[in-house]
CSV table of C-alpha atoms and ligand atoms in Angstrom, one decimal:
chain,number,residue,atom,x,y,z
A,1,UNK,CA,2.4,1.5,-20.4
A,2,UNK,CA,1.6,-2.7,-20.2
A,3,UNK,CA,2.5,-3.9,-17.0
A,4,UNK,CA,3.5,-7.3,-16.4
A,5,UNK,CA,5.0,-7.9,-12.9
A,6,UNK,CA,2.8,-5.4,-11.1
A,7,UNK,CA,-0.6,-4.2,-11.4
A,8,UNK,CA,-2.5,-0.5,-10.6
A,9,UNK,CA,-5.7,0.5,-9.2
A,10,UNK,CA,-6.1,4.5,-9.7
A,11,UNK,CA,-8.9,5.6,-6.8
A,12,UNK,CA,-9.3,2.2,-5.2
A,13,UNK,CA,-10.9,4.4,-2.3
A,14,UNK,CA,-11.2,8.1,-2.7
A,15,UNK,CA,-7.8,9.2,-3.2
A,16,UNK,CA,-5.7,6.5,-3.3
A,17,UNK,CA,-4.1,4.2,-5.5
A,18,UNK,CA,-2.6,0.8,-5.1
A,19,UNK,CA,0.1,-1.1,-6.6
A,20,UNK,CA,0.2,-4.9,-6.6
A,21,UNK,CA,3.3,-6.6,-6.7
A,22,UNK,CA,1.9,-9.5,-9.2
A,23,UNK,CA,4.8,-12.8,-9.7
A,24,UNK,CA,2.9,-14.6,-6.9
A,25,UNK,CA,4.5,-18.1,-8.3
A,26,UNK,CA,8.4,-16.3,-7.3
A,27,UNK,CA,6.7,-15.1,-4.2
A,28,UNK,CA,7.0,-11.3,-5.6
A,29,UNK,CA,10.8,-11.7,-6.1
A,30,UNK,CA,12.0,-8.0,-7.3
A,31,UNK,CA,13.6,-9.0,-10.8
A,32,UNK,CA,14.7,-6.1,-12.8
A,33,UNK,CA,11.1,-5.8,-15.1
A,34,UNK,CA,9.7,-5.6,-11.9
A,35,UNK,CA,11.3,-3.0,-10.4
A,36,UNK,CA,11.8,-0.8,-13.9
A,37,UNK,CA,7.7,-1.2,-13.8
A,38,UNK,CA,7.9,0.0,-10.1
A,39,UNK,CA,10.2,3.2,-10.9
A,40,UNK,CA,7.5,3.9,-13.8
A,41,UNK,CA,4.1,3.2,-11.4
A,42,UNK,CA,5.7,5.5,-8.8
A,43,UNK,CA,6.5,8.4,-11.0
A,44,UNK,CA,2.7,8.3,-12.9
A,45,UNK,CA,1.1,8.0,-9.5
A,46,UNK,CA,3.2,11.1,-7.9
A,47,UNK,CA,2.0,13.1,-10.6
A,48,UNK,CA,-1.6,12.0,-10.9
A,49,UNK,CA,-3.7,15.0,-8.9
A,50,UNK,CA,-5.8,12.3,-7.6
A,51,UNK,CA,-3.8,10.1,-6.0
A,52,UNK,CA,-2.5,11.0,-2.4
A,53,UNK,CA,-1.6,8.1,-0.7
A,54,UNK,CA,-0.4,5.2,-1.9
A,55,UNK,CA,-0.7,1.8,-1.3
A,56,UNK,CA,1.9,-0.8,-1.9
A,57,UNK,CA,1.1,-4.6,-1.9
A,58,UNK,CA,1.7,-8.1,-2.8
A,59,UNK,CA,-0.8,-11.3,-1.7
A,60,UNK,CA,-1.3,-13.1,1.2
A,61,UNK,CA,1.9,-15.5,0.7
A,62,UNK,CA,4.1,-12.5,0.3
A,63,UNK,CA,4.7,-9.0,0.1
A,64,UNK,CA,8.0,-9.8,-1.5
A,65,UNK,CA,10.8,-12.3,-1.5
A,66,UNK,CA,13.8,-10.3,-2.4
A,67,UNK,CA,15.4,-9.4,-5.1
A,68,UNK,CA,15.4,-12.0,-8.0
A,69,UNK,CA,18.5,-14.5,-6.8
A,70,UNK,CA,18.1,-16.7,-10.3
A,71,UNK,CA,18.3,-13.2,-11.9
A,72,UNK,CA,21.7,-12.7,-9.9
A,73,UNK,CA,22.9,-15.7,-9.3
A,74,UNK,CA,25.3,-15.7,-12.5
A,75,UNK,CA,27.1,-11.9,-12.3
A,76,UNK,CA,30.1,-10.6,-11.9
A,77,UNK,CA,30.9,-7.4,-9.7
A,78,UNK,CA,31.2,-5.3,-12.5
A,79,UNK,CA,28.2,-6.4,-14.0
A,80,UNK,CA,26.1,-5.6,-10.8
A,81,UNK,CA,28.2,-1.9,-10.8
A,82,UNK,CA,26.8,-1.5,-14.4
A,83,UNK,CA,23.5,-2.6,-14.0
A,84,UNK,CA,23.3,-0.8,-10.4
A,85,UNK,CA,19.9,-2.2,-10.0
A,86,UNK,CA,19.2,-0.4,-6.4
A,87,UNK,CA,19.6,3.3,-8.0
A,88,UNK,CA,16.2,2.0,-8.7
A,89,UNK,CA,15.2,2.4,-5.2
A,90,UNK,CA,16.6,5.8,-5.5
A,91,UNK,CA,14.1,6.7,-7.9
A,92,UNK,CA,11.2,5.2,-5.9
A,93,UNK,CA,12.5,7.3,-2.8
A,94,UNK,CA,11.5,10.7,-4.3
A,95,UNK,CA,7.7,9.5,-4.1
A,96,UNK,CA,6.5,12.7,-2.9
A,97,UNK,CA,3.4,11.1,-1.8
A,98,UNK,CA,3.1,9.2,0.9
A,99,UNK,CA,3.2,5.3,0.7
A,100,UNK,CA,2.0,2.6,3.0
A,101,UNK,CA,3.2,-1.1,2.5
A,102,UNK,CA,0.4,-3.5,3.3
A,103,UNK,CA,2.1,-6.5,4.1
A,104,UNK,CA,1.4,-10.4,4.3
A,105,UNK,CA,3.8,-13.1,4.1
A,106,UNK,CA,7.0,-12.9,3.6
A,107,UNK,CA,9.0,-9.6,3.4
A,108,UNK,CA,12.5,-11.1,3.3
A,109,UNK,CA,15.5,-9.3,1.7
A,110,UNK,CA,14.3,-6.7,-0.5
A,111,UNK,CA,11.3,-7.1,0.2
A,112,UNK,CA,11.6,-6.4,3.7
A,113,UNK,CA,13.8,-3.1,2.6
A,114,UNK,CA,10.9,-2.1,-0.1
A,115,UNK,CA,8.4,-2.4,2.9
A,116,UNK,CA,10.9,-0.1,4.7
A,117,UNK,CA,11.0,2.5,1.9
A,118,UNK,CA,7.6,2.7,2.6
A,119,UNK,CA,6.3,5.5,5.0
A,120,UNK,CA,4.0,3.3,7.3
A,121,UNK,CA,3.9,-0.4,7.6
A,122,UNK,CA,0.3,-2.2,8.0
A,123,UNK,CA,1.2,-5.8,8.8
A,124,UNK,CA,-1.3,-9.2,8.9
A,125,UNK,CA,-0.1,-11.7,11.9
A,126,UNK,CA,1.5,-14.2,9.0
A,127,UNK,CA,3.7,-11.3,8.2
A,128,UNK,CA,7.5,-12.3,8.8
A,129,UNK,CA,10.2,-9.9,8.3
A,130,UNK,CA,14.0,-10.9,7.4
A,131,UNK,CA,17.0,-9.9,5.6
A,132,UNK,CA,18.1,-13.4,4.7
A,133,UNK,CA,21.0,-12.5,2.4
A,134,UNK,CA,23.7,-13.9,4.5
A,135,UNK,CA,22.3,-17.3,4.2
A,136,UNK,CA,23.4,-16.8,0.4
A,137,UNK,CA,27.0,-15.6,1.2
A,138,UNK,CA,26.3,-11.6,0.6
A,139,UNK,CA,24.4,-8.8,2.3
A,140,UNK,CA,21.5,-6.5,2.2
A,141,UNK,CA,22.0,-4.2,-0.5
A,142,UNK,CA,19.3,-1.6,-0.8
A,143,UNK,CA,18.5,-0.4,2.6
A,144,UNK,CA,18.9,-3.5,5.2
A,145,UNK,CA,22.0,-2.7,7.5
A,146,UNK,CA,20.6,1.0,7.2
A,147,UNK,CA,16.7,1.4,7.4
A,148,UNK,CA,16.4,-1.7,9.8
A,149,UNK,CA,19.0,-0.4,12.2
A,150,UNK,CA,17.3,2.9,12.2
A,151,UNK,CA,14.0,1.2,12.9
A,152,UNK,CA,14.7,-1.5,15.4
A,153,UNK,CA,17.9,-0.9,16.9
A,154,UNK,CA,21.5,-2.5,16.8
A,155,UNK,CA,20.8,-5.6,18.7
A,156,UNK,CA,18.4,-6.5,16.5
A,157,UNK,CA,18.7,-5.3,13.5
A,158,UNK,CA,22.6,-7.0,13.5
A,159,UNK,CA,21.0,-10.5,14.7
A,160,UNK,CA,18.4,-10.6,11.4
A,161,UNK,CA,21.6,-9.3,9.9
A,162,UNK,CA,24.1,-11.8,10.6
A,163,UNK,CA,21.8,-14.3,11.6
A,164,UNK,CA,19.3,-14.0,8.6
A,165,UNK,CA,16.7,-15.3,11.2
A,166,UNK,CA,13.2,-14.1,10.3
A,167,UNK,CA,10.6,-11.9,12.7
A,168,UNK,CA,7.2,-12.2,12.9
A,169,UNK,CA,4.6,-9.1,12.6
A,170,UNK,CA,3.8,-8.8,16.5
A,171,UNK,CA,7.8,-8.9,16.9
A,172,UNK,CA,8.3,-6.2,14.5
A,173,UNK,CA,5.7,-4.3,16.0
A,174,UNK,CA,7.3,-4.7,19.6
A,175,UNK,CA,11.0,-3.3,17.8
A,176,UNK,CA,8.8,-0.7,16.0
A,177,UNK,CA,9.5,-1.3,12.7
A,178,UNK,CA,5.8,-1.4,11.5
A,179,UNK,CA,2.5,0.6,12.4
A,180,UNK,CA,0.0,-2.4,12.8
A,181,UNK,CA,-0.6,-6.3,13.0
A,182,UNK,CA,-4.2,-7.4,12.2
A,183,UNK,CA,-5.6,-10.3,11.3
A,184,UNK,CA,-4.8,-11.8,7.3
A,185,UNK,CA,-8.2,-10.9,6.3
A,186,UNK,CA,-8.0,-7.5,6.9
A,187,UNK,CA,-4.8,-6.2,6.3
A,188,UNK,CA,-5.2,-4.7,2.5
A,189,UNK,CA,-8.7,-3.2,4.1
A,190,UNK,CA,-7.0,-1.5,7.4
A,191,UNK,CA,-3.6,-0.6,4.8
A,192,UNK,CA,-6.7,1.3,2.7
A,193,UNK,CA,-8.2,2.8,6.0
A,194,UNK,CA,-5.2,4.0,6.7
A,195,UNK,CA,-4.3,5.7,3.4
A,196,UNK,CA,-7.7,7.1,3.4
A,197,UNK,CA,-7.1,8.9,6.5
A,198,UNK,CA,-4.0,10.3,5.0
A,199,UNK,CA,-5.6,11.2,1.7
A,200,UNK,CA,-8.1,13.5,3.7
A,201,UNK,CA,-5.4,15.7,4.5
A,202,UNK,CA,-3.8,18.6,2.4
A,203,UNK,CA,-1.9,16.6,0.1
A,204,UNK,CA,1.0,19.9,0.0
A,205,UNK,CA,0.6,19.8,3.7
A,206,UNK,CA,1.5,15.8,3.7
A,207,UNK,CA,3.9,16.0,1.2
A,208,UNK,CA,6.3,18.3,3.1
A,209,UNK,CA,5.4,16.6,6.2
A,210,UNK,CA,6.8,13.1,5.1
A,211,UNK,CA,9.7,15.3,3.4
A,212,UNK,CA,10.2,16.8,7.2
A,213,UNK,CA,10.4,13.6,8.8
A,214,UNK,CA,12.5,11.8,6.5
A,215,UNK,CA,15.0,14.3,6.8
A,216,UNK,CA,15.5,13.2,10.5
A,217,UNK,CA,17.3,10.4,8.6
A,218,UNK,CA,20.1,11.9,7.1
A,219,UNK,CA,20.7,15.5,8.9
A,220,UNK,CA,21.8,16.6,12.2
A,221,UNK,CA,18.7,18.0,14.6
A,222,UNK,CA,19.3,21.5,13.7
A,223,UNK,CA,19.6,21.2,9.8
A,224,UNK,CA,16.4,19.8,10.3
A,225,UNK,CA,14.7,21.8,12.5
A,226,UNK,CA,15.4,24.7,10.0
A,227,UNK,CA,14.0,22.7,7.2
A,228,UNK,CA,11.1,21.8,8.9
A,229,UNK,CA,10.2,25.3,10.0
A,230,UNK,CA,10.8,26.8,6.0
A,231,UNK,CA,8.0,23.7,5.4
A,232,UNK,CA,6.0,25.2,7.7
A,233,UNK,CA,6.0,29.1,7.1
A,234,UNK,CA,5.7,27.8,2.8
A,235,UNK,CA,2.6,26.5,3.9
A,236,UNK,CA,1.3,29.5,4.9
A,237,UNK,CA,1.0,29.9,0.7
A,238,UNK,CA,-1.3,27.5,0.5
A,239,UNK,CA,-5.2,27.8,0.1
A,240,UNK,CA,-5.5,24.8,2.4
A,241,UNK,CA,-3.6,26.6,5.0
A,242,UNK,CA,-6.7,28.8,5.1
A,243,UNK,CA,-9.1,26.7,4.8
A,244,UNK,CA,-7.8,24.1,7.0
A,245,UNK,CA,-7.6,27.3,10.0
A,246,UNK,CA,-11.0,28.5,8.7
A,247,UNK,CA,-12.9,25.4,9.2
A,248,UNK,CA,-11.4,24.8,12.4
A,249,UNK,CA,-13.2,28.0,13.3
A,250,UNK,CA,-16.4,27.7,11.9
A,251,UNK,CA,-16.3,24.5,13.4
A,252,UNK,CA,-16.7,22.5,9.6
A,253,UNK,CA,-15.2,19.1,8.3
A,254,UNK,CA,-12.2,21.0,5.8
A,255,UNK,CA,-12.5,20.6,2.4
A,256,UNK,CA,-8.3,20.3,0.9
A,257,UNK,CA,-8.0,21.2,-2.8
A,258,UNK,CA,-4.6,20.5,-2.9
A,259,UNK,CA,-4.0,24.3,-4.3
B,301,CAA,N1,14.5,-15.0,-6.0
B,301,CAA,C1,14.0,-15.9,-7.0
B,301,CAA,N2,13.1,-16.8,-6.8
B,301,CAA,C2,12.6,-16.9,-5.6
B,301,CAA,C3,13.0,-16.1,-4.5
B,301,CAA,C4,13.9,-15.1,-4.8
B,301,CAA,N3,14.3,-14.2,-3.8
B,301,CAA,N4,12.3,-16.5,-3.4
B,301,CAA,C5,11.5,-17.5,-3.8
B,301,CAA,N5,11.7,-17.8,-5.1
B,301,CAA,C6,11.0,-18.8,-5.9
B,301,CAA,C7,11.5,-20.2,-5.5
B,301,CAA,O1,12.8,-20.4,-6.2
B,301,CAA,C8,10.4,-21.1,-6.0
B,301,CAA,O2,10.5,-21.2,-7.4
B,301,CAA,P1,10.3,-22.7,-8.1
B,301,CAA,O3,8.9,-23.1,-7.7
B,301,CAA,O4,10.5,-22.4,-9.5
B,301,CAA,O5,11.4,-23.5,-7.5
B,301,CAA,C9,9.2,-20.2,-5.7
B,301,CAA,O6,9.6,-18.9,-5.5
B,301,CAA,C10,8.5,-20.6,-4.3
B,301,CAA,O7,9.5,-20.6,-3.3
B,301,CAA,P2,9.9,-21.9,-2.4
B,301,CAA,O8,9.5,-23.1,-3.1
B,301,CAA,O9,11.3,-21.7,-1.9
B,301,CAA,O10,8.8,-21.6,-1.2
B,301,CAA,P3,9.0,-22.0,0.3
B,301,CAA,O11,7.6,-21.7,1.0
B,301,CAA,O12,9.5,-23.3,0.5
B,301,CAA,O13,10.1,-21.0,0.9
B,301,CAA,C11,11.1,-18.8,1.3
B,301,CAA,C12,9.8,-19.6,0.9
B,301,CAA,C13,11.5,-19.1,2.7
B,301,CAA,C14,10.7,-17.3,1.1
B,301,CAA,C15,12.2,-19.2,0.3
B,301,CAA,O14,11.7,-19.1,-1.1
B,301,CAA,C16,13.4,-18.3,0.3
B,301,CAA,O15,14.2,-18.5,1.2
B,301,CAA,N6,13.5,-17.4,-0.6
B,301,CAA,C17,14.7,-16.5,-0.7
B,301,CAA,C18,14.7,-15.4,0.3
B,301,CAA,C19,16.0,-14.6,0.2
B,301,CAA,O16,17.1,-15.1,0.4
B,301,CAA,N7,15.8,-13.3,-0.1
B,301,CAA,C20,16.9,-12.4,-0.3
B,301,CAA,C21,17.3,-12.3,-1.7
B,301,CAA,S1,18.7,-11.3,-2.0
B,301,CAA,C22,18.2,-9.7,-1.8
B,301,CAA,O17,17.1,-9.4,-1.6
B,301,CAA,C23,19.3,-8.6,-1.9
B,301,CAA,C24,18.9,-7.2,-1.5
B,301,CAA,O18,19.3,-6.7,-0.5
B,301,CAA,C25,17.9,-6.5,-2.4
């Protein structure tokens, strides 16, 4: 497939795989072709052997500006219910592998919530983080009133909310809604660091690990408790279960097949 909105590195660094967000002129703004070529990256990437972290970026002006608001500007109810553009996000949820959002600029909207779908958050210190929808009489729709408050809190979360005022990266570090604030020039490079470090792992091992922690989201502590102690016994089925444990012992760097 011919991308247009987005581009894709396969093995940038060992392991991983990036996706550029690529309208820089609408700041990244998530029309529909966009987020269609999204879906489609995220599915070939989950299933390419290779790849086990990715990385998600835009440039330094922005991650993303939100969804497209010329694209929307003109519908009805029931033609946002038909299109449904956020089961979209859906799709991009069931990444198995884990992603890491390397953000610069602005993340306002949806792009704020596609930085929050994300698994880690690696910010530069021009980062600003918003969900200015109310500013254009609606709401966030794909993950805003839910991720955010999750991340950061009520207080906060219902301020940017009702509000639409904006955060910057060291302020969204403080509520803990991302992982890191460095300087612009090296965001993409710590974002890849990062990822690198993850892609050394088992990539089964990490897989069920994000699975774990994601399902503190939507389950009460014992459902999940339960479903992160079947994660861990299935591991025990792994080779890199035993080769993880063996090079611990013979005192050796592991070597993860993924098998
Ligand atoms: N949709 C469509 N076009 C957008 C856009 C968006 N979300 N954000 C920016 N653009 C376009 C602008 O229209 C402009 O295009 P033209 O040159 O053709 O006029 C271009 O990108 C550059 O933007 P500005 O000239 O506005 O740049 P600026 O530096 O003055 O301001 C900004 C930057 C503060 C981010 C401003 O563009 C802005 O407020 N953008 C909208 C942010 C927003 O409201 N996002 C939420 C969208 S709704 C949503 O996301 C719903 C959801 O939950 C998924």
């Amino acid at each position: 497939m011919q991308f247009e909105f987005i581009k894709i590195e396969k093995q940038v660094v060992k392991g991983v795989s990036l996706i550029q967000l690529n309208r820089p002129k609408e700041l990244n703004a998530l029309c529909l072709e966009l987020m269609e070529e999204l879906v489609h990256a995220f599915k070939l990437l989950d299933q390419d052997e290779e790849t086990r972290c990715i990385v998600l970026t835009g440039n330094e002006r922005a991650f993303a500006a939100g969804a497209d608001i010329k694209q929307m500007a003109g519908r009805t109810a029931i033609d946002m219910l038909k299109i449904d553009q956020f089961s979209k996000w859906d799709s991009i949820k069931k990444t198995k592998t884990p992603v890491i959002a390397a953000v610069s600029g602005f993340a306002l909207g949806g792009g704020c919530e596609l930085a929050m779908l994300c698994d880690m958050i690696v910010a530069s210190e021009s980062a600003q983080f918003g969900q200015p929808e109310i500013k254009i009489g609606v709401m966030p729709g794909a993950g805003g009133t839910q991720r955010l408050t999750r991340a950061v809190g009520k207080a906060l979360a219902m301020e940017m909310v009702l509000t639409g005022k904006f955060i910057t990266a060291r302020e969204a570090w403080n509520a803990g809604l991302i992982n890191r604030v460095v300087p612009v020039e090296i965001y993409l490079q710590e974002a890849l660091k990062l990822a690198t470090q993850v892609a050394s792992m088992s990539p089964i091992a990490s897989q069920l690990a994000k699975e774990s922690v994601l399902k503190a989201f939507d389950s009460p502590l014992e459902e999940g408790l339960q479903f992160e102690r079947k994660n861990f016994y299935m591991l025990f089925a792994t080779e890199d279960q035993k080769e993880g444990m063996a090079a611990f012992v013979e005192k050796r760097n592991p070597d993860f097949k993924g098998k």
